[in-house]
Amino acid sequence: MSEQIENNFMYHAPKEGQPEKYTAIREKAKELAYLIEETCPNSREKSVAFTNLETAVMWANASIARN
């Protein structure tokens, strides 16, 4: 477990090919964000959808960085 803690709380400098993966994930998430903006009425649910989309991008990027 301590190995995982160390990995999770350290700086992970981008390795070759990773920045392109981060960009691809952000671009697809942006497409979905615009779709949500255009099709969903302003509401708490819409705000939660945006928050969770941002969370998904963050964790996807963490997956790339940490592994």
mmCIF file of C-alpha atoms in Angstrom:
data_model
loop_
_atom_site.group_PDB
_atom_site.id
_atom_site.type_symbol
_atom_site.label_atom_id
_atom_site.label_comp_id
_atom_site.label_asym_id
_atom_site.label_seq_id
_atom_site.Cartn_x
_atom_site.Cartn_y
_atom_site.Cartn_z
ATOM 1 C CA MET A 1 0.000 0.000 0.000
ATOM 2 C CA SER A 2 2.808 2.459 0.754
ATOM 3 C CA GLU A 3 4.108 2.016 -2.813
ATOM 4 C CA GLN A 4 0.696 3.055 -4.139
ATOM 5 C CA ILE A 5 0.535 6.033 -1.766
ATOM 6 C CA GLU A 6 3.982 7.163 -2.885
ATOM 7 C CA ASN A 7 2.955 6.854 -6.537
ATOM 8 C CA ASN A 8 -0.359 8.655 -6.045
ATOM 9 C CA PHE A 9 1.183 11.650 -4.280
ATOM 10 C CA MET A 10 4.253 12.351 -6.355
ATOM 11 C CA TYR A 11 4.837 14.521 -9.387
ATOM 12 C CA HIS A 12 4.679 12.572 -12.637
ATOM 13 C CA ALA A 13 6.582 14.372 -15.375
ATOM 14 C CA PRO A 14 4.996 13.727 -18.776
ATOM 15 C CA LYS A 15 6.606 10.923 -20.722
ATOM 16 C CA GLU A 16 6.783 10.612 -24.478
ATOM 17 C CA GLY A 17 3.311 10.300 -25.993
ATOM 18 C CA GLN A 18 1.416 11.271 -22.852
ATOM 19 C CA PRO A 19 0.674 14.928 -23.701
ATOM 20 C CA GLU A 20 -1.059 13.804 -26.900
ATOM 21 C CA LYS A 21 -3.238 11.423 -24.870
ATOM 22 C CA TYR A 22 -4.164 14.196 -22.434
ATOM 23 C CA THR A 23 -5.127 16.425 -25.348
ATOM 24 C CA ALA A 24 -7.264 13.719 -26.968
ATOM 25 C CA ILE A 25 -9.168 13.130 -23.733
ATOM 26 C CA ARG A 26 -9.736 16.857 -23.186
ATOM 27 C CA GLU A 27 -10.944 17.356 -26.764
ATOM 28 C CA LYS A 28 -13.503 14.526 -26.532
ATOM 29 C CA ALA A 29 -14.678 15.812 -23.157
ATOM 30 C CA LYS A 30 -15.050 19.293 -24.649
ATOM 31 C CA GLU A 31 -17.247 17.866 -27.405
ATOM 32 C CA LEU A 32 -19.477 16.272 -24.789
ATOM 33 C CA ALA A 33 -19.497 19.477 -22.720
ATOM 34 C CA TYR A 34 -20.792 21.436 -25.721
ATOM 35 C CA LEU A 35 -23.457 18.797 -26.356
ATOM 36 C CA ILE A 36 -24.571 19.010 -22.728
ATOM 37 C CA GLU A 37 -24.605 22.821 -22.933
ATOM 38 C CA GLU A 38 -26.729 22.778 -26.103
ATOM 39 C CA THR A 39 -29.211 20.074 -25.130
ATOM 40 C CA CYS A 40 -29.705 20.231 -21.378
ATOM 41 C CA PRO A 41 -31.721 22.879 -19.564
ATOM 42 C CA ASN A 42 -29.891 24.909 -16.951
ATOM 43 C CA SER A 43 -30.337 22.958 -13.751
ATOM 44 C CA ARG A 44 -28.586 21.357 -10.842
ATOM 45 C CA GLU A 45 -28.394 18.161 -12.890
ATOM 46 C CA LYS A 46 -26.610 19.965 -15.715
ATOM 47 C CA SER A 47 -24.119 21.407 -13.243
ATOM 48 C CA VAL A 48 -23.510 17.948 -11.806
ATOM 49 C CA ALA A 49 -23.000 16.573 -15.320
ATOM 50 C CA PHE A 50 -20.302 19.200 -15.965
ATOM 51 C CA THR A 51 -18.648 18.512 -12.624
ATOM 52 C CA ASN A 52 -18.572 14.787 -13.275
ATOM 53 C CA LEU A 53 -17.230 15.289 -16.789
ATOM 54 C CA GLU A 54 -14.380 17.363 -15.352
ATOM 55 C CA THR A 55 -13.804 14.652 -12.754
ATOM 56 C CA ALA A 56 -13.701 11.965 -15.441
ATOM 57 C CA VAL A 57 -11.072 13.906 -17.399
ATOM 58 C CA MET A 58 -8.990 14.416 -14.271
ATOM 59 C CA TRP A 59 -9.040 10.717 -13.367
ATOM 60 C CA ALA A 60 -8.393 9.611 -16.948
ATOM 61 C CA ASN A 61 -5.335 11.872 -17.048
ATOM 62 C CA ALA A 62 -4.219 10.594 -13.641
ATOM 63 C CA SER A 63 -4.471 7.061 -15.005
ATOM 64 C CA ILE A 64 -2.102 7.952 -17.815
ATOM 65 C CA ALA A 65 0.320 9.816 -15.544
ATOM 66 C CA ARG A 66 0.434 7.238 -12.777
ATOM 67 C CA ASN A 67 0.652 4.124 -14.910
#
